[in-house]
mmCIF file of C-alpha atoms in Angstrom:
data_model
loop_
_atom_site.group_PDB
_atom_site.id
_atom_site.type_symbol
_atom_site.label_atom_id
_atom_site.label_comp_id
_atom_site.label_asym_id
_atom_site.label_seq_id
_atom_site.Cartn_x
_atom_site.Cartn_y
_atom_site.Cartn_z
ATOM 1 C CA MET A 1 29.381 -11.607 23.604
ATOM 2 C CA PRO A 2 32.913 -11.161 24.566
ATOM 3 C CA LEU A 3 34.080 -7.599 25.010
ATOM 4 C CA THR A 4 36.818 -6.732 22.300
ATOM 5 C CA ALA A 5 39.344 -4.035 22.588
ATOM 6 C CA GLY A 6 42.274 -3.221 20.131
ATOM 7 C CA ILE A 7 45.689 -1.538 21.760
ATOM 8 C CA VAL A 8 47.105 1.000 19.818
ATOM 9 C CA GLY A 9 49.858 3.649 20.279
ATOM 10 C CA LEU A 10 53.318 4.848 19.087
ATOM 11 C CA PRO A 11 56.106 2.148 19.097
ATOM 12 C CA ASN A 12 58.024 1.784 22.349
ATOM 13 C CA VAL A 13 55.141 3.370 24.724
ATOM 14 C CA GLY A 14 54.549 -0.015 26.495
ATOM 15 C CA LYS A 15 51.823 -1.719 24.285
ATOM 16 C CA SER A 16 53.421 -5.159 23.785
ATOM 17 C CA THR A 17 54.751 -5.115 27.774
ATOM 18 C CA LEU A 18 50.898 -4.520 28.602
ATOM 19 C CA PHE A 19 49.572 -7.235 26.281
ATOM 20 C CA ASN A 20 52.061 -9.666 27.740
ATOM 21 C CA ALA A 21 50.857 -8.862 31.326
ATOM 22 C CA ILE A 22 47.302 -8.963 30.563
ATOM 23 C CA THR A 23 47.144 -12.279 28.691
ATOM 24 C CA GLN A 24 50.057 -13.844 30.573
ATOM 25 C CA SER A 25 51.325 -14.353 26.762
ATOM 26 C CA GLN A 26 55.114 -14.002 25.730
ATOM 27 C CA VAL A 27 54.616 -11.464 22.918
ATOM 28 C CA GLU A 28 57.764 -10.013 21.930
ATOM 29 C CA ALA A 29 58.417 -6.469 23.561
ATOM 30 C CA ALA A 30 61.916 -5.485 22.478
ATOM 31 C CA ASN A 31 63.353 -2.021 22.717
ATOM 32 C CA TYR A 32 62.974 -1.066 19.068
ATOM 33 C CA PRO A 33 59.957 0.076 16.725
ATOM 34 C CA PHE A 34 58.052 -2.267 15.009
ATOM 35 C CA ALA A 35 58.787 -5.223 17.486
ATOM 36 C CA THR A 36 54.942 -6.673 17.119
ATOM 37 C CA ILE A 37 54.719 -7.723 13.287
ATOM 38 C CA ASN A 38 51.775 -9.812 13.358
ATOM 39 C CA PRO A 39 48.543 -8.733 15.196
ATOM 40 C CA ASN A 40 48.286 -10.692 18.430
ATOM 41 C CA VAL A 41 44.873 -11.525 20.191
ATOM 42 C CA GLY A 42 44.899 -12.414 23.762
ATOM 43 C CA VAL A 43 41.516 -13.535 25.514
ATOM 44 C CA VAL A 44 41.363 -13.253 29.321
ATOM 45 C CA GLU A 45 38.814 -13.916 32.009
ATOM 46 C CA VAL A 46 36.802 -10.947 33.537
ATOM 47 C CA PRO A 47 37.145 -11.347 37.247
ATOM 48 C CA ASP A 48 33.905 -11.490 39.161
ATOM 49 C CA ASP A 49 33.850 -12.243 42.457
ATOM 50 C CA ARG A 50 30.210 -12.400 42.670
ATOM 51 C CA ILE A 51 30.225 -15.670 40.788
ATOM 52 C CA LYS A 52 32.024 -17.532 43.729
ATOM 53 C CA VAL A 53 28.519 -17.615 45.811
ATOM 54 C CA LEU A 54 26.938 -19.451 43.069
ATOM 55 C CA VAL A 55 29.935 -21.754 42.670
ATOM 56 C CA GLU A 56 30.073 -22.727 46.444
ATOM 57 C CA HIS A 57 26.236 -23.450 46.536
ATOM 58 C CA PHE A 58 25.849 -25.259 43.054
ATOM 59 C CA LYS A 59 29.113 -27.061 43.114
ATOM 60 C CA PRO A 60 28.926 -27.131 39.175
ATOM 61 C CA LYS A 61 31.036 -29.132 36.937
ATOM 62 C CA LYS A 62 31.947 -25.893 34.878
ATOM 63 C CA THR A 63 32.502 -22.419 35.924
ATOM 64 C CA ILE A 64 32.705 -19.953 33.177
ATOM 65 C CA TYR A 65 33.572 -16.441 33.343
ATOM 66 C CA THR A 66 32.707 -13.924 30.618
ATOM 67 C CA THR A 67 35.694 -12.775 28.696
ATOM 68 C CA PHE A 68 37.719 -9.786 27.517
ATOM 69 C CA GLU A 69 39.623 -9.958 24.166
ATOM 70 C CA PHE A 70 42.565 -7.806 23.348
ATOM 71 C CA THR A 71 44.331 -7.257 19.988
ATOM 72 C CA ASP A 72 47.466 -5.957 19.892
ATOM 73 C CA ILE A 73 48.978 -4.490 16.638
ATOM 74 C CA ALA A 74 52.310 -3.004 15.378
ATOM 75 C CA GLY A 75 53.195 0.480 16.562
ATOM 76 C CA LEU A 76 51.698 3.318 14.357
ATOM 77 C CA VAL A 77 54.218 6.294 13.465
ATOM 78 C CA LYS A 78 53.746 9.693 11.759
ATOM 79 C CA GLY A 79 53.016 9.209 8.120
ATOM 80 C CA ALA A 80 51.533 5.647 8.698
ATOM 81 C CA SER A 81 48.755 6.258 6.157
ATOM 82 C CA LYS A 82 51.237 7.146 3.410
ATOM 83 C CA GLY A 83 53.487 3.981 4.090
ATOM 84 C CA GLU A 84 55.871 5.289 7.037
ATOM 85 C CA GLY A 85 57.115 2.407 9.307
ATOM 86 C CA LEU A 86 54.916 -0.447 8.739
ATOM 87 C CA GLY A 87 52.214 1.729 7.388
ATOM 88 C CA ASN A 88 48.594 1.419 8.505
ATOM 89 C CA GLN A 89 48.431 -2.413 7.138
ATOM 90 C CA PHE A 90 47.226 -3.871 10.399
ATOM 91 C CA LEU A 91 44.527 -1.574 11.299
ATOM 92 C CA SER A 92 42.057 -3.751 9.555
ATOM 93 C CA HIS A 93 42.701 -5.982 12.608
ATOM 94 C CA ILE A 94 41.056 -3.946 15.007
ATOM 95 C CA ARG A 95 37.978 -2.561 12.712
ATOM 96 C CA GLU A 96 35.513 -4.441 14.655
ATOM 97 C CA VAL A 97 36.437 -4.164 18.229
ATOM 98 C CA ASP A 98 34.342 -2.510 20.545
ATOM 99 C CA ALA A 99 36.701 -0.067 22.038
ATOM 100 C CA ILE A 100 40.279 1.279 21.474
ATOM 101 C CA CYS A 101 42.725 0.916 24.295
ATOM 102 C CA HIS A 102 45.344 3.694 23.523
ATOM 103 C CA VAL A 103 48.409 3.623 25.252
ATOM 104 C CA VAL A 104 50.399 6.637 26.173
ATOM 105 C CA ARG A 105 54.026 6.848 27.312
ATOM 106 C CA CYS A 106 54.050 8.776 30.661
ATOM 107 C CA PHE A 107 57.496 8.313 31.617
ATOM 108 C CA ASP A 108 61.134 9.488 31.303
ATOM 109 C CA ASP A 109 64.027 6.684 30.557
ATOM 110 C CA GLY A 110 66.643 7.406 28.433
ATOM 111 C CA GLN A 111 67.261 3.709 27.779
ATOM 112 C CA ILE A 112 64.150 3.472 26.028
ATOM 113 C CA THR A 113 64.008 5.332 22.761
ATOM 114 C CA HIS A 114 61.171 7.376 21.615
ATOM 115 C CA VAL A 115 60.394 7.329 17.937
ATOM 116 C CA GLU A 116 59.739 11.052 18.124
ATOM 117 C CA GLY A 117 62.733 11.674 20.201
ATOM 118 C CA THR A 118 61.342 13.395 22.990
ATOM 119 C CA ILE A 119 58.435 12.598 25.572
ATOM 120 C CA ASP A 120 55.220 14.454 24.552
ATOM 121 C CA PRO A 121 52.179 12.332 25.309
ATOM 122 C CA ILE A 122 49.618 15.125 23.642
ATOM 123 C CA ARG A 123 51.742 15.012 20.342
ATOM 124 C CA ASP A 124 51.503 11.229 20.605
ATOM 125 C CA ILE A 125 47.852 11.078 21.110
ATOM 126 C CA GLU A 126 47.389 13.258 18.028
ATOM 127 C CA ILE A 127 49.730 11.419 15.653
ATOM 128 C CA ILE A 128 47.763 8.506 16.402
ATOM 129 C CA HIS A 129 44.496 10.122 16.110
ATOM 130 C CA LEU A 130 45.583 11.577 12.603
ATOM 131 C CA GLU A 131 46.409 8.185 11.254
ATOM 132 C CA LEU A 132 43.174 6.715 12.382
ATOM 133 C CA ALA A 133 41.089 9.417 10.887
ATOM 134 C CA LEU A 134 43.066 9.398 7.619
ATOM 135 C CA ALA A 135 42.296 5.338 7.719
ATOM 136 C CA ASP A 136 38.923 6.096 8.288
ATOM 137 C CA LEU A 137 38.688 8.773 5.479
ATOM 138 C CA ALA A 138 40.083 6.360 2.786
ATOM 139 C CA SER A 139 37.695 3.937 3.984
ATOM 140 C CA VAL A 140 34.579 6.324 3.770
ATOM 141 C CA ASP A 141 35.839 7.672 0.133
ATOM 142 C CA SER A 142 35.699 3.906 -0.900
ATOM 143 C CA ARG A 143 32.293 3.441 0.269
ATOM 144 C CA ILE A 144 30.849 6.782 -1.031
ATOM 145 C CA SER A 145 32.125 5.410 -4.420
ATOM 146 C CA ARG A 146 30.089 2.454 -4.245
ATOM 147 C CA VAL A 147 27.076 3.954 -2.731
ATOM 148 C CA GLU A 148 26.889 6.605 -5.210
ATOM 149 C CA ARG A 149 26.471 4.351 -8.093
ATOM 150 C CA LYS A 150 23.346 2.578 -6.262
ATOM 151 C CA ALA A 151 22.210 6.265 -5.155
ATOM 152 C CA LYS A 152 21.213 6.818 -8.806
ATOM 153 C CA ALA A 153 18.108 4.937 -8.588
ATOM 154 C CA GLN A 154 16.919 7.274 -5.891
ATOM 155 C CA ASP A 155 16.579 4.496 -3.280
ATOM 156 C CA LYS A 156 15.645 6.175 -0.086
ATOM 157 C CA ASP A 157 17.865 3.908 2.368
ATOM 158 C CA THR A 158 20.831 4.642 0.071
ATOM 159 C CA MET A 159 20.519 8.336 -0.225
ATOM 160 C CA PHE A 160 20.199 8.175 3.598
ATOM 161 C CA GLU A 161 23.312 6.276 3.922
ATOM 162 C CA LEU A 162 25.104 8.435 1.410
ATOM 163 C CA ALA A 163 24.271 11.672 3.262
ATOM 164 C CA LEU A 164 25.703 10.309 6.674
ATOM 165 C CA LEU A 165 29.006 9.119 4.598
ATOM 166 C CA LYS A 166 29.630 12.711 3.467
ATOM 167 C CA ARG A 167 28.985 14.259 6.532
ATOM 168 C CA MET A 168 31.530 11.668 8.242
ATOM 169 C CA LYS A 169 33.923 12.716 5.246
ATOM 170 C CA GLU A 170 33.518 16.332 6.042
ATOM 171 C CA ALA A 171 34.330 15.832 9.853
ATOM 172 C CA LEU A 172 37.255 13.598 9.010
ATOM 173 C CA GLU A 173 38.758 16.112 6.794
ATOM 174 C CA GLN A 174 38.264 18.856 9.208
ATOM 175 C CA GLY A 175 40.369 16.697 11.657
ATOM 176 C CA LYS A 176 37.532 15.763 13.824
ATOM 177 C CA MET A 177 36.710 12.305 15.083
ATOM 178 C CA ALA A 178 33.584 10.268 13.649
ATOM 179 C CA ARG A 179 32.525 9.893 17.446
ATOM 180 C CA ALA A 180 32.331 13.764 17.672
ATOM 181 C CA VAL A 181 29.923 13.987 15.183
ATOM 182 C CA ASP A 182 26.056 14.513 16.342
ATOM 183 C CA CYS A 183 24.129 11.370 15.198
ATOM 184 C CA SER A 184 20.569 10.280 15.519
ATOM 185 C CA LYS A 185 19.765 6.688 16.775
ATOM 186 C CA GLU A 186 19.062 5.442 13.133
ATOM 187 C CA GLU A 187 22.311 7.092 12.114
ATOM 188 C CA LEU A 188 24.309 5.629 14.657
ATOM 189 C CA GLU A 189 22.724 2.110 13.665
ATOM 190 C CA ILE A 190 24.073 2.662 10.106
ATOM 191 C CA LEU A 191 27.449 4.074 11.442
ATOM 192 C CA ARG A 192 28.008 0.781 13.125
ATOM 193 C CA GLY A 193 28.103 -0.836 9.869
ATOM 194 C CA PHE A 194 31.011 1.488 8.610
ATOM 195 C CA HIS A 195 33.408 -0.018 11.253
ATOM 196 C CA LEU A 196 34.991 3.243 11.394
ATOM 197 C CA LEU A 197 38.016 3.430 13.798
ATOM 198 C CA THR A 198 37.523 6.889 15.121
ATOM 199 C CA ALA A 199 33.759 6.306 15.797
ATOM 200 C CA LYS A 200 35.015 3.791 18.698
ATOM 201 C CA PRO A 201 35.024 4.846 22.253
ATOM 202 C CA VAL A 202 38.406 5.157 23.657
ATOM 203 C CA ILE A 203 40.293 4.756 26.909
ATOM 204 C CA TYR A 204 43.504 6.175 27.391
ATOM 205 C CA ILE A 205 46.181 4.150 29.416
ATOM 206 C CA ALA A 206 48.952 6.370 30.569
ATOM 207 C CA ASN A 207 52.054 3.917 31.286
ATOM 208 C CA MET A 208 53.896 5.143 34.076
ATOM 209 C CA SER A 209 56.975 4.279 36.217
ATOM 210 C CA GLU A 210 57.134 1.987 39.002
ATOM 211 C CA GLU A 211 58.331 4.977 41.121
ATOM 212 C CA GLU A 212 55.221 7.191 40.076
ATOM 213 C CA ILE A 213 52.234 4.887 39.842
ATOM 214 C CA ASN A 214 51.231 5.221 43.415
ATOM 215 C CA HIS A 215 50.839 8.906 42.890
ATOM 216 C CA PRO A 216 49.790 9.514 39.096
ATOM 217 C CA GLN A 217 48.457 13.002 39.635
ATOM 218 C CA GLU A 218 51.891 14.180 40.565
ATOM 219 C CA ASN A 219 53.249 13.208 37.259
ATOM 220 C CA GLU A 220 52.943 16.185 34.554
ATOM 221 C CA TYR A 221 52.524 13.722 31.657
ATOM 222 C CA PHE A 222 49.574 12.218 33.469
ATOM 223 C CA GLN A 223 48.147 15.414 34.189
ATOM 224 C CA ARG A 224 48.186 16.658 30.668
ATOM 225 C CA VAL A 225 46.477 13.428 29.327
ATOM 226 C CA SER A 226 43.930 13.496 31.951
ATOM 227 C CA ALA A 227 43.072 17.048 30.845
ATOM 228 C CA TYR A 228 42.796 16.001 27.335
ATOM 229 C CA ALA A 229 40.708 12.949 27.913
ATOM 230 C CA GLN A 230 38.373 15.088 30.123
ATOM 231 C CA GLU A 231 37.984 17.596 27.219
ATOM 232 C CA GLU A 232 36.846 14.492 25.062
ATOM 233 C CA ASN A 233 34.736 12.922 27.731
ATOM 234 C CA ASN A 234 37.106 9.959 27.765
ATOM 235 C CA GLN A 235 38.552 7.894 30.647
ATOM 236 C CA VAL A 236 42.272 7.651 31.476
ATOM 237 C CA ILE A 237 43.686 4.809 33.480
ATOM 238 C CA PRO A 238 46.987 5.067 34.971
ATOM 239 C CA ILE A 239 49.076 1.898 34.935
ATOM 240 C CA CYS A 240 52.715 0.534 35.196
ATOM 241 C CA ALA A 241 53.060 -2.116 32.301
ATOM 242 C CA LYS A 242 56.152 -3.491 33.902
ATOM 243 C CA ILE A 243 54.230 -3.932 37.448
ATOM 244 C CA GLU A 244 51.353 -5.641 35.514
ATOM 245 C CA GLU A 245 53.677 -7.940 33.895
ATOM 246 C CA GLU A 246 54.988 -9.000 37.332
ATOM 247 C CA LEU A 247 51.408 -9.378 38.803
ATOM 248 C CA ALA A 248 50.520 -11.821 35.591
ATOM 249 C CA MET A 249 53.216 -14.229 36.729
ATOM 250 C CA LEU A 250 51.700 -14.267 40.393
ATOM 251 C CA ASP A 251 48.699 -16.568 41.711
ATOM 252 C CA LYS A 252 45.799 -14.625 43.046
ATOM 253 C CA GLU A 253 46.978 -14.688 46.684
ATOM 254 C CA GLU A 254 50.406 -13.413 45.878
ATOM 255 C CA LYS A 255 48.903 -10.943 43.416
ATOM 256 C CA SER A 256 46.757 -9.342 46.164
ATOM 257 C CA LEU A 257 49.794 -9.146 48.646
ATOM 258 C CA PHE A 258 51.793 -7.708 46.009
ATOM 259 C CA LEU A 259 48.970 -5.039 45.360
ATOM 260 C CA GLU A 260 48.875 -4.235 49.052
ATOM 261 C CA GLU A 261 52.478 -3.839 49.348
ATOM 262 C CA LEU A 262 52.470 -1.326 46.463
ATOM 263 C CA GLY A 263 49.441 0.527 47.803
ATOM 264 C CA ILE A 264 47.440 -0.373 44.815
ATOM 265 C CA ALA A 265 43.768 -1.398 45.290
ATOM 266 C CA GLN A 266 43.102 -3.070 41.778
ATOM 267 C CA SER A 267 45.498 -4.183 38.959
ATOM 268 C CA GLY A 268 45.571 -2.083 35.933
ATOM 269 C CA LEU A 269 43.904 -5.100 33.940
ATOM 270 C CA ASP A 270 40.796 -4.755 36.572
ATOM 271 C CA ARG A 271 40.529 -1.057 36.136
ATOM 272 C CA ILE A 272 40.706 -1.212 32.257
ATOM 273 C CA ILE A 273 37.811 -3.814 32.361
ATOM 274 C CA VAL A 274 35.600 -1.771 34.754
ATOM 275 C CA SER A 275 36.325 1.520 32.666
ATOM 276 C CA ALA A 276 35.274 -0.414 29.504
ATOM 277 C CA TYR A 277 32.074 -1.789 30.781
ATOM 278 C CA GLN A 278 31.363 1.678 31.926
ATOM 279 C CA LEU A 279 32.048 3.064 28.466
ATOM 280 C CA LEU A 280 30.246 0.637 26.747
ATOM 281 C CA GLY A 281 27.308 0.286 28.762
ATOM 282 C CA LEU A 282 27.743 -3.201 29.753
ATOM 283 C CA ASN A 283 26.458 -5.407 32.474
ATOM 284 C CA THR A 284 26.563 -8.940 33.680
ATOM 285 C CA PHE A 285 24.003 -11.603 34.298
ATOM 286 C CA PHE A 286 24.437 -15.254 35.465
ATOM 287 C CA THR A 287 23.141 -18.670 34.943
ATOM 288 C CA ALA A 288 23.533 -21.358 37.481
ATOM 289 C CA GLY A 289 22.892 -24.932 38.006
ATOM 290 C CA PRO A 290 24.714 -28.042 38.978
ATOM 291 C CA GLN A 291 26.168 -28.502 35.295
ATOM 292 C CA GLU A 292 27.443 -25.159 34.889
ATOM 293 C CA VAL A 293 27.636 -21.695 36.744
ATOM 294 C CA ARG A 294 28.394 -19.031 34.020
ATOM 295 C CA ALA A 295 28.592 -15.140 33.481
ATOM 296 C CA TRP A 296 27.380 -13.441 30.521
ATOM 297 C CA THR A 297 27.621 -9.810 29.297
ATOM 298 C CA PHE A 298 24.576 -7.872 27.979
ATOM 299 C CA ARG A 299 24.010 -4.382 26.888
ATOM 300 C CA GLN A 300 22.433 -2.106 29.630
ATOM 301 C CA GLY A 301 18.706 -1.837 28.686
ATOM 302 C CA TYR A 302 18.510 -5.224 27.176
ATOM 303 C CA LYS A 303 14.901 -6.769 28.051
ATOM 304 C CA ALA A 304 14.675 -10.422 29.185
ATOM 305 C CA PRO A 305 14.390 -11.909 25.387
ATOM 306 C CA GLN A 306 17.415 -10.084 24.219
ATOM 307 C CA CYS A 307 19.449 -11.616 27.126
ATOM 308 C CA ALA A 308 18.259 -15.023 26.161
ATOM 309 C CA GLY A 309 19.351 -14.362 22.821
ATOM 310 C CA VAL A 310 22.839 -13.651 24.209
ATOM 311 C CA ILE A 311 22.962 -17.302 25.174
ATOM 312 C CA HIS A 312 21.236 -18.661 21.902
ATOM 313 C CA THR A 313 18.972 -17.199 19.380
ATOM 314 C CA ASP A 314 16.578 -19.955 19.755
ATOM 315 C CA PHE A 315 16.003 -18.919 23.497
ATOM 316 C CA GLN A 316 14.815 -15.369 22.358
ATOM 317 C CA ARG A 317 12.945 -16.563 19.373
ATOM 318 C CA GLY A 318 10.935 -18.903 21.638
ATOM 319 C CA PHE A 319 11.235 -16.809 24.844
ATOM 320 C CA ILE A 320 8.299 -17.435 27.386
ATOM 321 C CA LYS A 321 9.168 -16.440 30.928
ATOM 322 C CA ALA A 322 12.411 -15.732 32.876
ATOM 323 C CA GLU A 323 12.779 -17.301 36.390
ATOM 324 C CA THR A 324 14.866 -14.367 37.819
ATOM 325 C CA TYR A 325 16.589 -13.388 41.258
ATOM 326 C CA SER A 326 19.418 -11.150 42.254
ATOM 327 C CA ILE A 327 23.018 -12.243 43.430
ATOM 328 C CA GLU A 328 22.598 -9.829 46.134
ATOM 329 C CA ASP A 329 19.412 -11.695 47.295
ATOM 330 C CA PHE A 330 21.125 -15.122 46.873
ATOM 331 C CA THR A 331 24.048 -14.000 48.723
ATOM 332 C CA ARG A 332 21.894 -13.088 51.576
ATOM 333 C CA TYR A 333 19.406 -16.003 51.775
ATOM 334 C CA GLY A 334 21.846 -18.590 50.678
ATOM 335 C CA SER A 335 19.689 -21.007 48.370
ATOM 336 C CA GLU A 336 16.921 -20.902 45.945
ATOM 337 C CA SER A 337 14.199 -22.615 48.079
ATOM 338 C CA ALA A 338 15.038 -19.782 50.724
ATOM 339 C CA LEU A 339 14.610 -17.234 48.029
ATOM 340 C CA LYS A 340 11.197 -18.691 47.061
ATOM 341 C CA ASP A 341 10.146 -18.712 50.646
ATOM 342 C CA ALA A 342 10.945 -15.033 51.164
ATOM 343 C CA GLY A 343 9.425 -14.192 47.763
ATOM 344 C CA ARG A 344 12.659 -13.020 46.201
ATOM 345 C CA MET A 345 12.255 -15.269 43.326
ATOM 346 C CA ARG A 346 10.462 -13.603 40.199
ATOM 347 C CA MET A 347 8.892 -14.777 37.065
ATOM 348 C CA GLU A 348 9.800 -11.878 34.391
ATOM 349 C CA GLY A 349 8.164 -11.442 30.988
ATOM 350 C CA LYS A 350 8.993 -10.140 27.717
ATOM 351 C CA GLU A 351 9.109 -6.412 28.956
ATOM 352 C CA TYR A 352 11.342 -6.953 32.167
ATOM 353 C CA ILE A 353 14.552 -4.862 31.650
ATOM 354 C CA VAL A 354 17.541 -7.131 33.027
ATOM 355 C CA GLN A 355 19.656 -5.717 35.817
ATOM 356 C CA ASP A 356 23.220 -6.317 36.473
ATOM 357 C CA GLY A 357 23.652 -9.157 38.758
ATOM 358 C CA ASP A 358 20.587 -11.080 37.849
ATOM 359 C CA VAL A 359 20.623 -14.728 37.958
ATOM 360 C CA MET A 360 18.342 -16.109 35.144
ATOM 361 C CA HIS A 361 16.861 -19.387 34.282
ATOM 362 C CA PHE A 362 15.156 -18.994 30.757
ATOM 363 C CA ARG A 363 11.802 -21.054 29.738
ATOM 364 C CA PHE A 364 11.360 -21.134 26.087
ATOM 365 C CA ASN A 365 9.672 -23.136 23.260
ATOM 366 C CA VAL A 366 10.689 -23.379 19.674
#
């Protein structure tokens, strides 16, 4: 279950430079609008130092980290929904992602043109919001037309969906994001199937200059984006896409030294991943043995059978028990036998709510 995110923003705000950095991929990042013509997808490993303890002990043939998949699309401009620039033809590529990473320009540079002529991050954010909302409105209108024909039969489920669609249409026409509409648990389940862009959680990525990244709070543009994000209950992460691109070319040791010299605790990618996990309510469990040590992503609140299903549906269908211990206990005791002797190895059943950092061995029968 890889985490997926779509990267959006106006042209020339640093989207493709960021994409180059986080994927170590050479996507074109030229200084003109619409340099990114085709959607680009990059998959990166999610760093997790906890896995090292398991690897050192089991010495597996394979070590597999969980992954983060980014999709970068062409920059949107005002009027994209009416065909301006490249239009919104690439939005379909990010309809099924888990979250939106919205890159906002928070630096002055006369050498890099801005499609709107001036630097104004809030204006830029609202342009993107409007274009995403208009794309969603078109999608909702189309779905309403289809559902209304079925609703004539007075089917209860169809009527429920139609009522929800009309609420979404009204909100979007008023300029609200779909995620701002109060929904019941049942409505949220149906809403997920609509794949609305404005229903997705957002992380704002404030792209800053090399000189200001160490003290982002002193940057006026960043202050404005932070206040805007706070009102929406969203997160904003300050990064310097140029520095991230340089970091991507270094090995792990060089990267640590470079970050230390810059006075930065974590790379921008690491901060994006941490924020995305928090935003989406995600955790990690591990499976470990001599053949493979592997990290798996799951949603907070998942019970043991659901986590078994993350590995394979057969594991969930035939779930019996899960032999479980925490990565913290393993670090402390050093081996599974020592864990058993200390009574820290547990057999958990179907009602066990899996915790972040659990190491699990599933027993099943199908």
